[in-house]
PDB file of C-alpha atoms in Angstrom:
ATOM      1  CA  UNK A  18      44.273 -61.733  11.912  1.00  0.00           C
ATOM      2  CA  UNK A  19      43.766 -59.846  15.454  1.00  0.00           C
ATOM      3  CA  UNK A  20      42.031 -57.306  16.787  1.00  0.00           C
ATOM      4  CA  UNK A  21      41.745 -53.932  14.819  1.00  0.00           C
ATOM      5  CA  UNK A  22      42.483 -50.743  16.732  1.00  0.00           C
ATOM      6  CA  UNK A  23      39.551 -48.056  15.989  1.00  0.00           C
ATOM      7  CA  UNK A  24      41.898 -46.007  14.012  1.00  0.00           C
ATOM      8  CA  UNK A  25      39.291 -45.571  11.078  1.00  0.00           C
ATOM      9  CA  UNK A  26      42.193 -45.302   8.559  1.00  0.00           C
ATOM     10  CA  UNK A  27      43.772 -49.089   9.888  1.00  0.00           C
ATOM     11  CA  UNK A  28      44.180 -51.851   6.864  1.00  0.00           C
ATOM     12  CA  UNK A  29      43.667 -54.981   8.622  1.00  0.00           C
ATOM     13  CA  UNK A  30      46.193 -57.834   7.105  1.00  0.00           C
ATOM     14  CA  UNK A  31      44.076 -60.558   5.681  1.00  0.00           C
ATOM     15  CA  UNK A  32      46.780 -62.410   4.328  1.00  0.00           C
ATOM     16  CA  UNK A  33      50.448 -62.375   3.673  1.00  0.00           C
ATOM     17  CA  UNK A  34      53.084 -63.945   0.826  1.00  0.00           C
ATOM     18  CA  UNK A  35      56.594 -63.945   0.881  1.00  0.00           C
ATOM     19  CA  UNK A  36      57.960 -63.449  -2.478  1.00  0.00           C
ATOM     20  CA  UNK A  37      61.675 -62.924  -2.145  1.00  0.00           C
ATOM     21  CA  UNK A  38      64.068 -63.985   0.533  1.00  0.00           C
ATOM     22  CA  UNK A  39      67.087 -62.107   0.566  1.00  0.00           C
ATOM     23  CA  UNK A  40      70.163 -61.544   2.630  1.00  0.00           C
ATOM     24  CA  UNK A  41      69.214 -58.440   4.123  1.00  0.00           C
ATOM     25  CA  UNK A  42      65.720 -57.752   3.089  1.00  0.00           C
ATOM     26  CA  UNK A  43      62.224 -59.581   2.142  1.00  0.00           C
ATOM     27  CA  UNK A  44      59.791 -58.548   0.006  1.00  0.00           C
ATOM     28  CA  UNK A  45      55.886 -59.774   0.991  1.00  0.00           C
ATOM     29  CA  UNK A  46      53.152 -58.889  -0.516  1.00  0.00           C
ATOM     30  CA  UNK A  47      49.794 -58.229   1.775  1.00  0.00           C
ATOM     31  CA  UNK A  48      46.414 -57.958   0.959  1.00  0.00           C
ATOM     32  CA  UNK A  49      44.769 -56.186   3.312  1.00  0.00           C
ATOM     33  CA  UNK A  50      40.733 -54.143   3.538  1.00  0.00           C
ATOM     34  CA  UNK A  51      40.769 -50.734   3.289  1.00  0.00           C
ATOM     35  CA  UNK A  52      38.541 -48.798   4.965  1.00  0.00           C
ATOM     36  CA  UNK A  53      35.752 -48.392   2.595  1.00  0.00           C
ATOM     37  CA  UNK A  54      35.366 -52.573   2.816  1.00  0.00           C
ATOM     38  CA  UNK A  55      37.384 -53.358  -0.239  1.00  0.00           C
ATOM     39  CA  UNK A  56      40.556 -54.652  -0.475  1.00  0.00           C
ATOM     40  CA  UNK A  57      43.801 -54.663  -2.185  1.00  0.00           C
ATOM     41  CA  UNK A  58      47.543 -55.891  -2.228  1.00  0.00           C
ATOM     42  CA  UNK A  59      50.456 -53.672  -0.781  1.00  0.00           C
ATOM     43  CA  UNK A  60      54.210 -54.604  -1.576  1.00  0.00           C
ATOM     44  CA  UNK A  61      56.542 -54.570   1.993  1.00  0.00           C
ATOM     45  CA  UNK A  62      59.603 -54.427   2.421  1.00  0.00           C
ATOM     46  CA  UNK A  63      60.791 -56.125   5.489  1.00  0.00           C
ATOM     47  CA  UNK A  64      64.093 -55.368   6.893  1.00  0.00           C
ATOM     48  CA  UNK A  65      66.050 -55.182  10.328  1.00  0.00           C
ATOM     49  CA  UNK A  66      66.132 -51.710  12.191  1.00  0.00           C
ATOM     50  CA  UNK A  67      69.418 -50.083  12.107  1.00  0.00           C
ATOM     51  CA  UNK A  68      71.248 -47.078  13.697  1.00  0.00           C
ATOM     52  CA  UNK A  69      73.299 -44.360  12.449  1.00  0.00           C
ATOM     53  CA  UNK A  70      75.778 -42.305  14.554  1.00  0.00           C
ATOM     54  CA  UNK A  71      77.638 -38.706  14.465  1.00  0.00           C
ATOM     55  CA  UNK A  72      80.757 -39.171  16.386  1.00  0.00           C
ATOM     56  CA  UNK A  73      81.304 -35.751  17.626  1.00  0.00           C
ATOM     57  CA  UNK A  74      85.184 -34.764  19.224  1.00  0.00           C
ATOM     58  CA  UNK A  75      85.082 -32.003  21.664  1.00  0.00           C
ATOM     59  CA  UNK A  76      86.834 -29.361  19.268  1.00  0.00           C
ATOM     60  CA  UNK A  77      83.484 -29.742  16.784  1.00  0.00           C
ATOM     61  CA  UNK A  78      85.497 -32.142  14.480  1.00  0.00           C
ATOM     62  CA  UNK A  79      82.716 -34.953  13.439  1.00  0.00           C
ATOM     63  CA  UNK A  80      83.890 -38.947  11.792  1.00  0.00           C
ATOM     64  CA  UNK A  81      82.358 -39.631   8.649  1.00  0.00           C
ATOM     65  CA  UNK A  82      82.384 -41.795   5.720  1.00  0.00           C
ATOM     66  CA  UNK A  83      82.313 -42.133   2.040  1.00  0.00           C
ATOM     67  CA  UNK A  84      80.996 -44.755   0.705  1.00  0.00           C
ATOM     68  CA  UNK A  85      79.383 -45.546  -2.854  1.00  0.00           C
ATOM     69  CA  UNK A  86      76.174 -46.265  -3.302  1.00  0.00           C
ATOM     70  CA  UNK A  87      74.912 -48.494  -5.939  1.00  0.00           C
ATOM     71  CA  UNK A  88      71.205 -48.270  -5.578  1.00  0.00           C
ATOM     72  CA  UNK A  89      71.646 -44.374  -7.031  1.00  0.00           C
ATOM     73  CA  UNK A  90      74.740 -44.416  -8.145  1.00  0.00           C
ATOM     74  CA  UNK A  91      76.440 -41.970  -6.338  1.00  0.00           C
ATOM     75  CA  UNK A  92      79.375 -42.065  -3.706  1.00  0.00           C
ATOM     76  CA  UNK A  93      77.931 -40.580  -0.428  1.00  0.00           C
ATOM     77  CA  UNK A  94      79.513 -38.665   3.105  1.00  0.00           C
ATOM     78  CA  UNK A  95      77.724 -40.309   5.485  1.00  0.00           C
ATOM     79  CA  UNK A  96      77.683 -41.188   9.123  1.00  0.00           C
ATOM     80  CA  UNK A  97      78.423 -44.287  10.228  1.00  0.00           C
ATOM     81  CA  UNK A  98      75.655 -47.027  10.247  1.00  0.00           C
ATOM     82  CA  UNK A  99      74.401 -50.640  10.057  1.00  0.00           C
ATOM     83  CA  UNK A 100      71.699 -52.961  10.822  1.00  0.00           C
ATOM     84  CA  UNK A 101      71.340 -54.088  14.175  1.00  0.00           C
ATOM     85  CA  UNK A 102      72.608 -58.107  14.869  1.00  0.00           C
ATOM     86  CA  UNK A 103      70.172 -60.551  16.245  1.00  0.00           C
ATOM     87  CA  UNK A 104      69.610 -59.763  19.905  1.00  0.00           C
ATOM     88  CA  UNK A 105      71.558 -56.938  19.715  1.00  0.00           C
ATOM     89  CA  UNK A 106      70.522 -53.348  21.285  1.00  0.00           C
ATOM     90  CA  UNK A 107      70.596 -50.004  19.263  1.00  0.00           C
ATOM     91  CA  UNK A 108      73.215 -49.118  21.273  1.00  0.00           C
ATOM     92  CA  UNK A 109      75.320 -51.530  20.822  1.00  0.00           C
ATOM     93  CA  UNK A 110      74.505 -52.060  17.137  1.00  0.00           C
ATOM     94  CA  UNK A 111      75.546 -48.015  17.320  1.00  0.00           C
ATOM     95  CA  UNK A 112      78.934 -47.958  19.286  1.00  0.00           C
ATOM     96  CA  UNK A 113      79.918 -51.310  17.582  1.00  0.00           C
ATOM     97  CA  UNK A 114      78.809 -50.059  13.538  1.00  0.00           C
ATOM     98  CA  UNK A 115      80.764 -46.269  14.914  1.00  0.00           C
ATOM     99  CA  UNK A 116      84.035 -48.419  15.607  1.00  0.00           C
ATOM    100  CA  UNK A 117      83.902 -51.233  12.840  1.00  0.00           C
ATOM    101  CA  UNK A 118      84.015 -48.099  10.011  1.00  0.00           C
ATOM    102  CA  UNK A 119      85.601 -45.127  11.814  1.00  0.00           C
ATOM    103  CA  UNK A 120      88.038 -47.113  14.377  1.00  0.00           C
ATOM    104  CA  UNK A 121      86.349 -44.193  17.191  1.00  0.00           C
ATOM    105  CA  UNK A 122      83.851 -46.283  20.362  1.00  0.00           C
ATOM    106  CA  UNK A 123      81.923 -43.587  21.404  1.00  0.00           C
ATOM    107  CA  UNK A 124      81.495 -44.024  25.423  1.00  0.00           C
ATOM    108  CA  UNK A 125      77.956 -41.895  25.323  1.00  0.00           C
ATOM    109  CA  UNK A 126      75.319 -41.962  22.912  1.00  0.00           C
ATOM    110  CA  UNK A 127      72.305 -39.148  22.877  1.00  0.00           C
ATOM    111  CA  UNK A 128      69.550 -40.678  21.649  1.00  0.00           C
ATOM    112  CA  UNK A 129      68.472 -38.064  18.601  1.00  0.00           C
ATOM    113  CA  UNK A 130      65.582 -39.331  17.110  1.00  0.00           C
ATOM    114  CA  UNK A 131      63.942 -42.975  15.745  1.00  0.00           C
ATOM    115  CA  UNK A 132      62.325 -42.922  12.623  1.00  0.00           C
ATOM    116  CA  UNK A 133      60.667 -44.973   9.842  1.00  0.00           C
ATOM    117  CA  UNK A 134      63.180 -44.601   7.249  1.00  0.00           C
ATOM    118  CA  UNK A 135      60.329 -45.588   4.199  1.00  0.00           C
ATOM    119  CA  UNK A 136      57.224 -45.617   5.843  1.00  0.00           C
ATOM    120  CA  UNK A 137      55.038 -46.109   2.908  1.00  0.00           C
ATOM    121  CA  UNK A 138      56.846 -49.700   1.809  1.00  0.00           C
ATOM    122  CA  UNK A 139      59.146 -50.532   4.511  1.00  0.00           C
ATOM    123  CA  UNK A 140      59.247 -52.159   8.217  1.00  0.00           C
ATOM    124  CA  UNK A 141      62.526 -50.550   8.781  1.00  0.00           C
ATOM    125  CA  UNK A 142      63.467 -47.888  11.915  1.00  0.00           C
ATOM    126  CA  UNK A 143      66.322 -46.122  11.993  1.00  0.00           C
ATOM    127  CA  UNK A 144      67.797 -44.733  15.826  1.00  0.00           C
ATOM    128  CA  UNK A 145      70.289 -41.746  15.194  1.00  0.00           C
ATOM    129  CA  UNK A 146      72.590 -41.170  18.298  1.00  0.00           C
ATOM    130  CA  UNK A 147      75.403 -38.117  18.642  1.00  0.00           C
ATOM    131  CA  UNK A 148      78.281 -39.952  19.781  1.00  0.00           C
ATOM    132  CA  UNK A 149      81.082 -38.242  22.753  1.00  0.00           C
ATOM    133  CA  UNK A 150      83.804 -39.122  24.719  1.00  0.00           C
ATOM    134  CA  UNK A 151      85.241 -40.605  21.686  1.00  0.00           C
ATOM    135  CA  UNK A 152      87.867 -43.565  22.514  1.00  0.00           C
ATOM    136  CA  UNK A 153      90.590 -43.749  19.295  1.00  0.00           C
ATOM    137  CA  UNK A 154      90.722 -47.999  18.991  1.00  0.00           C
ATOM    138  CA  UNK A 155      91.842 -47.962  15.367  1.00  0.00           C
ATOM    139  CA  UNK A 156      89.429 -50.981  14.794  1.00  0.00           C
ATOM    140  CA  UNK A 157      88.334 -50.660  11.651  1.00  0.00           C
ATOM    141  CA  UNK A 158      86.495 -53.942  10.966  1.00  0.00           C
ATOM    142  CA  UNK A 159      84.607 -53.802   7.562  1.00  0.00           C
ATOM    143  CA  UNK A 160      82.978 -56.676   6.254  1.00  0.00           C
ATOM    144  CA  UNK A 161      84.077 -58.256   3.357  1.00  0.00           C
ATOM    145  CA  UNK A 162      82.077 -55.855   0.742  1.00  0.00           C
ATOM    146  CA  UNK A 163      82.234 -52.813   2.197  1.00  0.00           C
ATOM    147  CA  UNK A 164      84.899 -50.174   0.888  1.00  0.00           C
ATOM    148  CA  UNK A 165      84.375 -47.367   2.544  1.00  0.00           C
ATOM    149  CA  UNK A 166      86.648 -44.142   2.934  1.00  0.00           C
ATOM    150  CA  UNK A 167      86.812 -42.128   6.652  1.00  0.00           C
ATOM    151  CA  UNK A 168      86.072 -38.143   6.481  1.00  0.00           C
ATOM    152  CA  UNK A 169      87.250 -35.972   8.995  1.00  0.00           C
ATOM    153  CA  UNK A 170      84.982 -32.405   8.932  1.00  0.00           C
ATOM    154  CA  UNK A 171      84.146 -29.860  11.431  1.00  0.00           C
ATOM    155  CA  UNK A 172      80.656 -29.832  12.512  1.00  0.00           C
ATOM    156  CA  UNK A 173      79.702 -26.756  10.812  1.00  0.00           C
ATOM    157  CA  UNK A 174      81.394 -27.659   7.510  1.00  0.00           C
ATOM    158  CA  UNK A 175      78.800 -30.821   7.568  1.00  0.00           C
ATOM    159  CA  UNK A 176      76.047 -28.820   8.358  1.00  0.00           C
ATOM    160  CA  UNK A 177      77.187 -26.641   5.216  1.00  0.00           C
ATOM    161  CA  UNK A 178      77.621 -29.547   2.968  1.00  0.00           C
ATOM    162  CA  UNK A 179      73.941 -30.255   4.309  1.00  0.00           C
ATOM    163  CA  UNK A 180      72.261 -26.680   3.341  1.00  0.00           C
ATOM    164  CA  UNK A 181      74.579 -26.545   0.005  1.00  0.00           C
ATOM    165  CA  UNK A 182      72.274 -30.252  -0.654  1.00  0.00           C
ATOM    166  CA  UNK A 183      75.978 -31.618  -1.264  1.00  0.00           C
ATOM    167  CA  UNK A 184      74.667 -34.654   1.461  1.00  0.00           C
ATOM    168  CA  UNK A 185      71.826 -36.896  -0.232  1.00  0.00           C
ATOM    169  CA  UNK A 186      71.827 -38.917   2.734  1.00  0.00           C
ATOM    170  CA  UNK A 187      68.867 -38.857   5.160  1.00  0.00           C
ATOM    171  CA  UNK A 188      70.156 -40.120   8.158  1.00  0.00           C
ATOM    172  CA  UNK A 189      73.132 -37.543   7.769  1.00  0.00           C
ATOM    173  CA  UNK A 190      70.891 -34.754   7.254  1.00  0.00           C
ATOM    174  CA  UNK A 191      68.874 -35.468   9.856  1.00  0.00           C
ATOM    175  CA  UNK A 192      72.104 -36.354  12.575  1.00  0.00           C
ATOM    176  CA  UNK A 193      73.898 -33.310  11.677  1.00  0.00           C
ATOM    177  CA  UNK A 194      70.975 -30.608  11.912  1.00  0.00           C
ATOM    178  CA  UNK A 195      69.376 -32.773  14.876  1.00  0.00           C
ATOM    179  CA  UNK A 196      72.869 -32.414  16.452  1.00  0.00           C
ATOM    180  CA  UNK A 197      73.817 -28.884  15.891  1.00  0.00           C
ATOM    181  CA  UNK A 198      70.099 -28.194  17.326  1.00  0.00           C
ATOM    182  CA  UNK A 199      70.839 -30.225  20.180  1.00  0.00           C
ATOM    183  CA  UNK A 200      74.322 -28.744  20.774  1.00  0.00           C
ATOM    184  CA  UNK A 201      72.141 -24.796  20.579  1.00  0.00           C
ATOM    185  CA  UNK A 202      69.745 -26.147  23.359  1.00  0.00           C
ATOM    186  CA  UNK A 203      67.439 -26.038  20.828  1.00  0.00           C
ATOM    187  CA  UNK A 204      66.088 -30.060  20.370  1.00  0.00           C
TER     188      UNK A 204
END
């Protein structure tokens, strides 16, 4: 199904079968060769890329949400995020998910970090951005099945709530420390 790369360790695709169709994610099932010639079937995933944001005010006071989480039953602080639209850019996917659950537009976005959210089973990348130069809109837009709280904390109270393991949430983890290391000149 294409030319393979000389990475030793690639799994060419020999075939592929959708087996569910959902609103927001797929699941296929590939079979693929492994690199000793045999082959086998791997279960993937597919889903849109999304962003996640950390809108950060000049006095260190950072916009959150809580927001239950069925999946592991738990309610969760966590920064605001979404999947990105059709034809949409991470950017705007990020200022436009930052004002539709915290009513803040950040004007600048730092790119933090892009990463593969479940490498081993999903297609899915998540951008993190730090948000500034926060514009107050008050246009909280949720969608029809989101109920989500807003959580005002100070930077360093989040990165607390992080090293306490009081946030479960990976793209919070990894916005707050990547953004207190940014803010120390250290990322």
């Amino acid at each position: 199904m294409g030319k393979e790369p000389a990475d030793p360790l690639f799994e060419p695709v020999l075939s592929r079968v959708r087996v569910f169709e959902g609103k927001y994610l797929h699941l296929d099932r590939l079979r693929v060769r492994l690199p000793d010639q045999s082959e086998t079937d791997r279960e993937v995933v597919v889903v849109r890329d999304a962003v996640a944001v950390l809108p950060l005010e000049p006095d260190g006071t950072v916009h959150l949400i809580r927001q239950h989480r069925p999946a592991i039953g738990k309610t969760l602080i966590e920064v605001p995020a979404g999947l990105l639209d059709e034809k949409e850019s991470p950017v705007e996917a990020a200022q436009r998910e930052c004002e539709e659950e915290t009513g803040y537009r950040p004007e600048k976005l730092i790119p933090l970090i892009t990463y593969a959210h479940a490498e081993g089973y999903s297609t899915g990348f998540v951008t993190l951005y730090l948000g500034k130069d926060l514009i107050h809109t008050g246009q909280i837009r949720l969608d029809r099945t989101e109920f989500i709280e807003p959580v005002t904390l100070s930077l360093s109270e989040l990165i607390g709530l992080i090293k306490a393991q009081k946030i479960f949430d990976s793209k919070t983890i990894l916005c707050g420390l990547l953004t207190e290391a940014y803010l120390k000149q250290t990322w």
